[in-house]
PDB file of C-alpha atoms in Angstrom:
ATOM      1  CA  ASP B   1     -32.311 -16.943   3.671  1.00  0.00           C
ATOM      2  CA  SER B   2     -29.323 -18.114   1.598  1.00  0.00           C
ATOM      3  CA  GLY B   3     -29.770 -15.466  -1.100  1.00  0.00           C
ATOM      4  CA  VAL B   4     -30.217 -18.114  -3.812  1.00  0.00           C
ATOM      5  CA  THR B   5     -33.654 -17.946  -5.425  1.00  0.00           C
ATOM      6  CA  GLN B   6     -35.325 -20.867  -7.151  1.00  0.00           C
ATOM      7  CA  THR B   7     -38.601 -20.874  -8.998  1.00  0.00           C
ATOM      8  CA  PRO B   8     -41.062 -22.452  -9.057  1.00  0.00           C
ATOM      9  CA  LYS B   9     -41.220 -24.066  -5.607  1.00  0.00           C
ATOM     10  CA  HIS B  10     -43.486 -26.824  -6.807  1.00  0.00           C
ATOM     11  CA  LEU B  11     -44.122 -28.249 -10.248  1.00  0.00           C
ATOM     12  CA  ILE B  12     -46.557 -30.982 -11.212  1.00  0.00           C
ATOM     13  CA  THR B  13     -46.506 -32.316 -14.731  1.00  0.00           C
ATOM     14  CA  ALA B  14     -47.111 -35.441 -16.783  1.00  0.00           C
ATOM     15  CA  THR B  15     -44.791 -38.006 -18.294  1.00  0.00           C
ATOM     16  CA  GLY B  16     -43.311 -36.961 -21.609  1.00  0.00           C
ATOM     17  CA  GLN B  17     -43.522 -33.263 -20.866  1.00  0.00           C
ATOM     18  CA  ARG B  18     -40.745 -30.665 -20.647  1.00  0.00           C
ATOM     19  CA  VAL B  19     -40.166 -28.248 -17.774  1.00  0.00           C
ATOM     20  CA  THR B  20     -37.739 -25.451 -16.961  1.00  0.00           C
ATOM     21  CA  LEU B  21     -36.401 -24.736 -13.488  1.00  0.00           C
ATOM     22  CA  ARG B  22     -34.909 -21.344 -12.787  1.00  0.00           C
ATOM     23  CA  CYS B  23     -32.196 -20.221 -10.374  1.00  0.00           C
ATOM     24  CA  SER B  24     -30.805 -16.814  -9.444  1.00  0.00           C
ATOM     25  CA  PRO B  25     -27.500 -16.994  -7.557  1.00  0.00           C
ATOM     26  CA  ARG B  26     -26.478 -14.845  -4.603  1.00  0.00           C
ATOM     27  CA  SER B  27     -25.354 -11.388  -5.525  1.00  0.00           C
ATOM     28  CA  GLY B  28     -21.703 -11.519  -6.556  1.00  0.00           C
ATOM     29  CA  ASP B  29     -21.562 -15.277  -7.075  1.00  0.00           C
ATOM     30  CA  LEU B  30     -20.376 -16.354 -10.508  1.00  0.00           C
ATOM     31  CA  SER B  31     -20.797 -20.114 -10.188  1.00  0.00           C
ATOM     32  CA  VAL B  32     -24.047 -22.066 -10.177  1.00  0.00           C
ATOM     33  CA  TYR B  33     -24.591 -25.745  -9.405  1.00  0.00           C
ATOM     34  CA  TRP B  34     -27.565 -28.047  -9.854  1.00  0.00           C
ATOM     35  CA  TYR B  35     -28.289 -31.003  -7.600  1.00  0.00           C
ATOM     36  CA  GLN B  36     -31.024 -33.626  -7.599  1.00  0.00           C
ATOM     37  CA  GLN B  37     -32.368 -35.204  -4.421  1.00  0.00           C
ATOM     38  CA  SER B  38     -34.382 -38.380  -4.807  1.00  0.00           C
ATOM     39  CA  LEU B  39     -35.319 -41.050  -2.290  1.00  0.00           C
ATOM     40  CA  ASP B  40     -33.256 -43.775  -3.926  1.00  0.00           C
ATOM     41  CA  GLN B  41     -30.213 -41.770  -5.094  1.00  0.00           C
ATOM     42  CA  GLY B  42     -29.807 -39.203  -2.343  1.00  0.00           C
ATOM     43  CA  LEU B  43     -28.282 -35.827  -3.214  1.00  0.00           C
ATOM     44  CA  GLN B  44     -26.516 -36.028  -6.567  1.00  0.00           C
ATOM     45  CA  PHE B  45     -24.477 -33.394  -8.380  1.00  0.00           C
ATOM     46  CA  LEU B  46     -25.771 -32.688 -11.873  1.00  0.00           C
ATOM     47  CA  ILE B  47     -23.799 -29.822 -13.387  1.00  0.00           C
ATOM     48  CA  GLN B  48     -21.803 -26.678 -12.596  1.00  0.00           C
ATOM     49  CA  TYR B  49     -21.479 -23.413 -14.506  1.00  0.00           C
ATOM     50  CA  TYR B  50     -19.039 -20.594 -14.000  1.00  0.00           C
ATOM     51  CA  ASN B  51     -19.674 -17.200 -15.583  1.00  0.00           C
ATOM     52  CA  GLY B  52     -21.701 -18.724 -18.394  1.00  0.00           C
ATOM     53  CA  GLU B  53     -19.433 -21.663 -19.144  1.00  0.00           C
ATOM     54  CA  GLU B  54     -19.894 -25.285 -18.135  1.00  0.00           C
ATOM     55  CA  ARG B  55     -17.268 -26.114 -15.478  1.00  0.00           C
ATOM     56  CA  ALA B  56     -18.098 -29.683 -14.399  1.00  0.00           C
ATOM     57  CA  LYS B  57     -20.649 -32.333 -15.233  1.00  0.00           C
ATOM     58  CA  GLY B  58     -21.943 -35.058 -12.969  1.00  0.00           C
ATOM     59  CA  ASN B  59     -24.769 -37.559 -13.216  1.00  0.00           C
ATOM     60  CA  ILE B  60     -26.894 -35.536 -15.594  1.00  0.00           C
ATOM     61  CA  LEU B  61     -29.103 -37.413 -18.035  1.00  0.00           C
ATOM     62  CA  GLU B  62     -28.997 -36.604 -21.756  1.00  0.00           C
ATOM     63  CA  ARG B  63     -32.664 -35.567 -21.490  1.00  0.00           C
ATOM     64  CA  PHE B  64     -31.572 -32.802 -19.123  1.00  0.00           C
ATOM     65  CA  SER B  65     -29.728 -29.655 -20.104  1.00  0.00           C
ATOM     66  CA  ALA B  66     -28.727 -26.452 -18.394  1.00  0.00           C
ATOM     67  CA  GLN B  67     -27.307 -23.074 -19.163  1.00  0.00           C
ATOM     68  CA  GLN B  68     -26.147 -19.951 -17.388  1.00  0.00           C
ATOM     69  CA  PHE B  69     -27.103 -16.633 -18.900  1.00  0.00           C
ATOM     70  CA  PRO B  70     -25.114 -13.350 -19.062  1.00  0.00           C
ATOM     71  CA  ASP B  71     -26.987 -12.036 -16.021  1.00  0.00           C
ATOM     72  CA  LEU B  72     -25.737 -15.200 -14.231  1.00  0.00           C
ATOM     73  CA  HIS B  73     -29.123 -16.778 -13.641  1.00  0.00           C
ATOM     74  CA  SER B  74     -29.349 -20.405 -14.660  1.00  0.00           C
ATOM     75  CA  GLU B  75     -32.025 -22.681 -16.044  1.00  0.00           C
ATOM     76  CA  LEU B  76     -32.283 -26.453 -15.867  1.00  0.00           C
ATOM     77  CA  ASN B  77     -34.372 -27.971 -18.647  1.00  0.00           C
ATOM     78  CA  LEU B  78     -35.845 -31.425 -18.143  1.00  0.00           C
ATOM     79  CA  SER B  79     -37.459 -33.086 -21.164  1.00  0.00           C
ATOM     80  CA  SER B  80     -39.271 -36.325 -21.980  1.00  0.00           C
ATOM     81  CA  LEU B  81     -40.032 -36.578 -18.297  1.00  0.00           C
ATOM     82  CA  GLU B  82     -40.375 -39.960 -16.632  1.00  0.00           C
ATOM     83  CA  LEU B  83     -41.883 -40.946 -13.301  1.00  0.00           C
ATOM     84  CA  GLY B  84     -38.381 -41.470 -11.946  1.00  0.00           C
ATOM     85  CA  ASP B  85     -37.497 -37.823 -12.538  1.00  0.00           C
ATOM     86  CA  SER B  86     -39.722 -36.857  -9.633  1.00  0.00           C
ATOM     87  CA  ALA B  87     -37.342 -35.313  -7.138  1.00  0.00           C
ATOM     88  CA  LEU B  88     -36.294 -32.178  -5.317  1.00  0.00           C
ATOM     89  CA  TYR B  89     -33.971 -30.113  -7.497  1.00  0.00           C
ATOM     90  CA  PHE B  90     -31.597 -27.726  -5.787  1.00  0.00           C
ATOM     91  CA  CYS B  91     -29.566 -24.894  -7.143  1.00  0.00           C
ATOM     92  CA  ALA B  92     -26.508 -23.645  -5.289  1.00  0.00           C
ATOM     93  CA  SER B  93     -24.057 -20.842  -5.878  1.00  0.00           C
ATOM     94  CA  SER B  94     -20.546 -19.844  -4.883  1.00  0.00           C
ATOM     95  CA  MET B  95     -18.294 -16.929  -5.646  1.00  0.00           C
ATOM     96  CA  GLY B  96     -15.646 -18.371  -7.924  1.00  0.00           C
ATOM     97  CA  GLY B  97     -16.477 -22.040  -8.302  1.00  0.00           C
ATOM     98  CA  TRP B  98     -13.277 -23.230  -6.628  1.00  0.00           C
ATOM     99  CA  ALA B  99     -12.983 -26.363  -4.551  1.00  0.00           C
ATOM    100  CA  ASN B 100     -12.475 -24.581  -1.228  1.00  0.00           C
ATOM    101  CA  GLU B 101     -15.530 -22.347  -1.404  1.00  0.00           C
ATOM    102  CA  LYS B 102     -18.690 -22.498   0.637  1.00  0.00           C
ATOM    103  CA  LEU B 103     -21.813 -23.337  -1.350  1.00  0.00           C
ATOM    104  CA  PHE B 104     -25.180 -21.762  -0.596  1.00  0.00           C
ATOM    105  CA  PHE B 105     -28.328 -23.639  -1.556  1.00  0.00           C
ATOM    106  CA  GLY B 106     -31.700 -22.400  -2.662  1.00  0.00           C
ATOM    107  CA  SER B 107     -34.964 -23.764  -1.277  1.00  0.00           C
ATOM    108  CA  GLY B 108     -35.386 -26.207  -4.127  1.00  0.00           C
ATOM    109  CA  THR B 109     -38.027 -27.038  -6.708  1.00  0.00           C
ATOM    110  CA  GLN B 110     -40.154 -30.074  -5.926  1.00  0.00           C
ATOM    111  CA  LEU B 111     -40.940 -31.790  -9.222  1.00  0.00           C
ATOM    112  CA  SER B 112     -43.723 -34.349  -9.375  1.00  0.00           C
ATOM    113  CA  VAL B 113     -44.153 -36.292 -12.611  1.00  0.00           C
ATOM    114  CA  LEU B 114     -47.522 -38.072 -12.785  1.00  0.00           C
TER     115      LEU B 114
ATOM    116  CA  GLY I   1     -14.880 -41.266  -6.613  1.00  0.00           C
ATOM    117  CA  ILE I   2     -14.731 -40.257  -2.993  1.00  0.00           C
ATOM    118  CA  GLN I   3     -16.969 -42.119  -0.535  1.00  0.00           C
ATOM    119  CA  VAL I   4     -18.748 -40.346   2.321  1.00  0.00           C
ATOM    120  CA  GLU I   5     -20.238 -42.370   5.148  1.00  0.00           C
ATOM    121  CA  GLN I   6     -22.355 -40.918   7.920  1.00  0.00           C
ATOM    122  CA  SER I   7     -23.340 -42.491  11.175  1.00  0.00           C
ATOM    123  CA  PRO I   8     -25.665 -43.193  12.766  1.00  0.00           C
ATOM    124  CA  PRO I   9     -28.304 -43.287  10.011  1.00  0.00           C
ATOM    125  CA  ASP I  10     -31.051 -42.553  12.531  1.00  0.00           C
ATOM    126  CA  LEU I  11     -31.023 -40.944  15.947  1.00  0.00           C
ATOM    127  CA  ILE I  12     -33.897 -40.316  18.329  1.00  0.00           C
ATOM    128  CA  LEU I  13     -33.344 -38.028  21.316  1.00  0.00           C
ATOM    129  CA  GLN I  14     -35.264 -36.439  24.110  1.00  0.00           C
ATOM    130  CA  GLU I  15     -35.188 -32.666  24.236  1.00  0.00           C
ATOM    131  CA  GLY I  16     -32.138 -31.483  26.157  1.00  0.00           C
ATOM    132  CA  ALA I  17     -29.911 -34.419  25.245  1.00  0.00           C
ATOM    133  CA  ASN I  18     -26.550 -34.128  23.509  1.00  0.00           C
ATOM    134  CA  SER I  19     -25.481 -35.992  20.380  1.00  0.00           C
ATOM    135  CA  THR I  20     -22.518 -36.602  18.108  1.00  0.00           C
ATOM    136  CA  LEU I  21     -22.849 -37.254  14.381  1.00  0.00           C
ATOM    137  CA  ARG I  22     -19.935 -38.672  12.437  1.00  0.00           C
ATOM    138  CA  CYS I  23     -18.787 -38.323   8.844  1.00  0.00           C
ATOM    139  CA  ASN I  24     -16.006 -40.506   7.400  1.00  0.00           C
ATOM    140  CA  PHE I  25     -14.541 -39.838   3.974  1.00  0.00           C
ATOM    141  CA  SER I  26     -12.309 -42.016   1.862  1.00  0.00           C
ATOM    142  CA  ASP I  27      -9.827 -39.505   0.428  1.00  0.00           C
ATOM    143  CA  SER I  28      -8.293 -36.106   1.049  1.00  0.00           C
ATOM    144  CA  VAL I  29     -10.694 -33.187   0.801  1.00  0.00           C
ATOM    145  CA  ASN I  30     -10.509 -29.505  -0.101  1.00  0.00           C
ATOM    146  CA  ASN I  31     -13.870 -28.707   1.328  1.00  0.00           C
ATOM    147  CA  LEU I  32     -16.216 -30.138   3.931  1.00  0.00           C
ATOM    148  CA  GLN I  33     -19.586 -28.709   4.818  1.00  0.00           C
ATOM    149  CA  TRP I  34     -22.325 -29.734   7.220  1.00  0.00           C
ATOM    150  CA  PHE I  35     -25.938 -29.049   6.306  1.00  0.00           C
ATOM    151  CA  HIS I  36     -29.263 -29.378   8.077  1.00  0.00           C
ATOM    152  CA  GLN I  37     -32.254 -30.251   5.920  1.00  0.00           C
ATOM    153  CA  ASN I  38     -35.342 -29.155   7.805  1.00  0.00           C
ATOM    154  CA  PRO I  39     -38.749 -30.816   7.512  1.00  0.00           C
ATOM    155  CA  TRP I  40     -39.667 -28.322   4.757  1.00  0.00           C
ATOM    156  CA  GLY I  41     -36.768 -29.557   2.634  1.00  0.00           C
ATOM    157  CA  GLN I  42     -34.510 -26.528   2.938  1.00  0.00           C
ATOM    158  CA  LEU I  43     -30.760 -27.179   3.066  1.00  0.00           C
ATOM    159  CA  ILE I  44     -29.234 -24.898   5.648  1.00  0.00           C
ATOM    160  CA  ASN I  45     -25.480 -24.335   5.929  1.00  0.00           C
ATOM    161  CA  LEU I  46     -24.193 -25.185   9.384  1.00  0.00           C
ATOM    162  CA  PHE I  47     -20.431 -25.224   8.989  1.00  0.00           C
ATOM    163  CA  TYR I  48     -17.750 -24.908   6.365  1.00  0.00           C
ATOM    164  CA  ILE I  49     -14.980 -26.899   8.048  1.00  0.00           C
ATOM    165  CA  PRO I  50     -12.306 -28.638   5.921  1.00  0.00           C
ATOM    166  CA  SER I  51     -10.144 -28.788   9.052  1.00  0.00           C
ATOM    167  CA  GLY I  52     -10.119 -27.657  12.661  1.00  0.00           C
ATOM    168  CA  THR I  53     -12.927 -26.843  15.072  1.00  0.00           C
ATOM    169  CA  LYS I  54     -15.752 -24.325  14.936  1.00  0.00           C
ATOM    170  CA  GLN I  55     -18.634 -23.489  17.217  1.00  0.00           C
ATOM    171  CA  ASN I  56     -21.942 -21.780  16.594  1.00  0.00           C
ATOM    172  CA  GLY I  57     -24.209 -21.637  19.605  1.00  0.00           C
ATOM    173  CA  ARG I  58     -25.256 -25.142  20.616  1.00  0.00           C
ATOM    174  CA  LEU I  59     -23.578 -26.660  17.577  1.00  0.00           C
ATOM    175  CA  SER I  60     -19.920 -27.331  17.047  1.00  0.00           C
ATOM    176  CA  ALA I  61     -17.907 -29.296  14.518  1.00  0.00           C
ATOM    177  CA  THR I  62     -14.457 -30.785  14.303  1.00  0.00           C
ATOM    178  CA  THR I  63     -12.687 -32.111  11.222  1.00  0.00           C
ATOM    179  CA  VAL I  64      -9.513 -34.171  11.454  1.00  0.00           C
ATOM    180  CA  ALA I  65      -8.472 -34.139   7.824  1.00  0.00           C
ATOM    181  CA  THR I  66      -5.437 -36.377   8.313  1.00  0.00           C
ATOM    182  CA  GLU I  67      -7.674 -39.109   9.740  1.00  0.00           C
ATOM    183  CA  ARG I  68     -10.489 -38.426   7.269  1.00  0.00           C
ATOM    184  CA  TYR I  69     -13.394 -37.770   9.564  1.00  0.00           C
ATOM    185  CA  SER I  70     -15.558 -34.971  10.857  1.00  0.00           C
ATOM    186  CA  LEU I  71     -17.846 -34.766  13.871  1.00  0.00           C
ATOM    187  CA  LEU I  72     -20.896 -32.596  14.451  1.00  0.00           C
ATOM    188  CA  TYR I  73     -21.902 -32.022  18.068  1.00  0.00           C
ATOM    189  CA  ILE I  74     -25.370 -30.910  19.058  1.00  0.00           C
ATOM    190  CA  SER I  75     -25.825 -29.940  22.685  1.00  0.00           C
ATOM    191  CA  SER I  76     -29.055 -29.367  24.608  1.00  0.00           C
ATOM    192  CA  SER I  77     -31.079 -30.495  21.598  1.00  0.00           C
ATOM    193  CA  GLN I  78     -34.404 -28.865  20.776  1.00  0.00           C
ATOM    194  CA  THR I  79     -37.338 -30.110  18.721  1.00  0.00           C
ATOM    195  CA  THR I  80     -36.377 -27.623  16.021  1.00  0.00           C
ATOM    196  CA  ASP I  81     -33.114 -29.532  15.550  1.00  0.00           C
ATOM    197  CA  SER I  82     -35.079 -32.376  13.978  1.00  0.00           C
ATOM    198  CA  GLY I  83     -34.348 -33.132  10.351  1.00  0.00           C
ATOM    199  CA  VAL I  84     -31.587 -34.673   8.298  1.00  0.00           C
ATOM    200  CA  TYR I  85     -27.954 -33.716   8.772  1.00  0.00           C
ATOM    201  CA  PHE I  86     -25.697 -34.059   5.765  1.00  0.00           C
ATOM    202  CA  CYS I  87     -21.954 -34.014   5.477  1.00  0.00           C
ATOM    203  CA  ALA I  88     -20.633 -33.072   2.026  1.00  0.00           C
ATOM    204  CA  VAL I  89     -17.085 -32.954   0.702  1.00  0.00           C
ATOM    205  CA  VAL I  90     -15.091 -31.900  -2.332  1.00  0.00           C
ATOM    206  CA  ALA I  91     -12.400 -34.459  -3.130  1.00  0.00           C
ATOM    207  CA  GLY I  92      -8.836 -33.217  -3.198  1.00  0.00           C
ATOM    208  CA  GLU I  93      -8.260 -34.018  -6.865  1.00  0.00           C
ATOM    209  CA  THR I  94     -11.495 -32.475  -8.079  1.00  0.00           C
ATOM    210  CA  SER I  95     -11.560 -29.269 -10.050  1.00  0.00           C
ATOM    211  CA  GLY I  96     -14.425 -26.993  -9.253  1.00  0.00           C
ATOM    212  CA  SER I  97     -16.603 -27.362  -6.203  1.00  0.00           C
ATOM    213  CA  ARG I  98     -18.760 -30.432  -6.815  1.00  0.00           C
ATOM    214  CA  LEU I  99     -19.904 -31.588  -3.401  1.00  0.00           C
ATOM    215  CA  THR I 100     -20.333 -35.292  -2.731  1.00  0.00           C
ATOM    216  CA  PHE I 101     -22.955 -35.860  -0.057  1.00  0.00           C
ATOM    217  CA  GLY I 102     -23.255 -38.590   2.498  1.00  0.00           C
ATOM    218  CA  GLU I 103     -26.589 -40.315   3.010  1.00  0.00           C
ATOM    219  CA  GLY I 104     -27.350 -38.250   6.067  1.00  0.00           C
ATOM    220  CA  THR I 105     -28.346 -38.780   9.683  1.00  0.00           C
ATOM    221  CA  GLN I 106     -32.071 -38.520  10.384  1.00  0.00           C
ATOM    222  CA  LEU I 107     -32.429 -36.813  13.761  1.00  0.00           C
ATOM    223  CA  THR I 108     -35.691 -36.772  15.676  1.00  0.00           C
ATOM    224  CA  VAL I 109     -35.893 -34.750  18.887  1.00  0.00           C
ATOM    225  CA  ASN I 110     -38.954 -35.511  20.998  1.00  0.00           C
ATOM    226  CA  PRO I 111     -40.407 -33.050  23.511  1.00  0.00           C
TER     227      PRO I 111
END
């Protein structure tokens, strides 16, 4: 168990809908990351937060948004969903968000858009 | 951005065999991690190894940062070792800890 908690584990929804994925980092970790794993794109970095502030942005679509709350949990919001958004979404956390830190990954949320 | 190449893409072994997985990266790195993604999709940390050698049971890893590669050794493989092995790096010039993943090595260990 990595200590990073993601909910829900599975999510099935329809095109055009909006969903929210939730992540609780390991105790003591201030930085949260979101990654998307799809068959055609592999594991892609989406966005990083540190102590409530956006730290780095990767290949995140404009239809997607995220935030980190004062209690350090994070939410990834996906809207106007398309079939191609079906993927495994991972959250990871690290202590300070620096380049030389080990990242710990949650178990992921499997999103299926029908 | 930094490129991460893993080889081989697929590997099939008999239980008890040894294997070596390779990760090449195109630029200097601050961070290199090896992960195992099990058949249930979980990403499990194996090693944090930006340089040097580490061992953990039947697994060991070596990173030669100056030559931009890392190796993961699996000895006496077991069926539970099956899954995808990923190498991931943070490029030297990157702020923060955004990992760039390779495409992985799919390992199948047959009984």
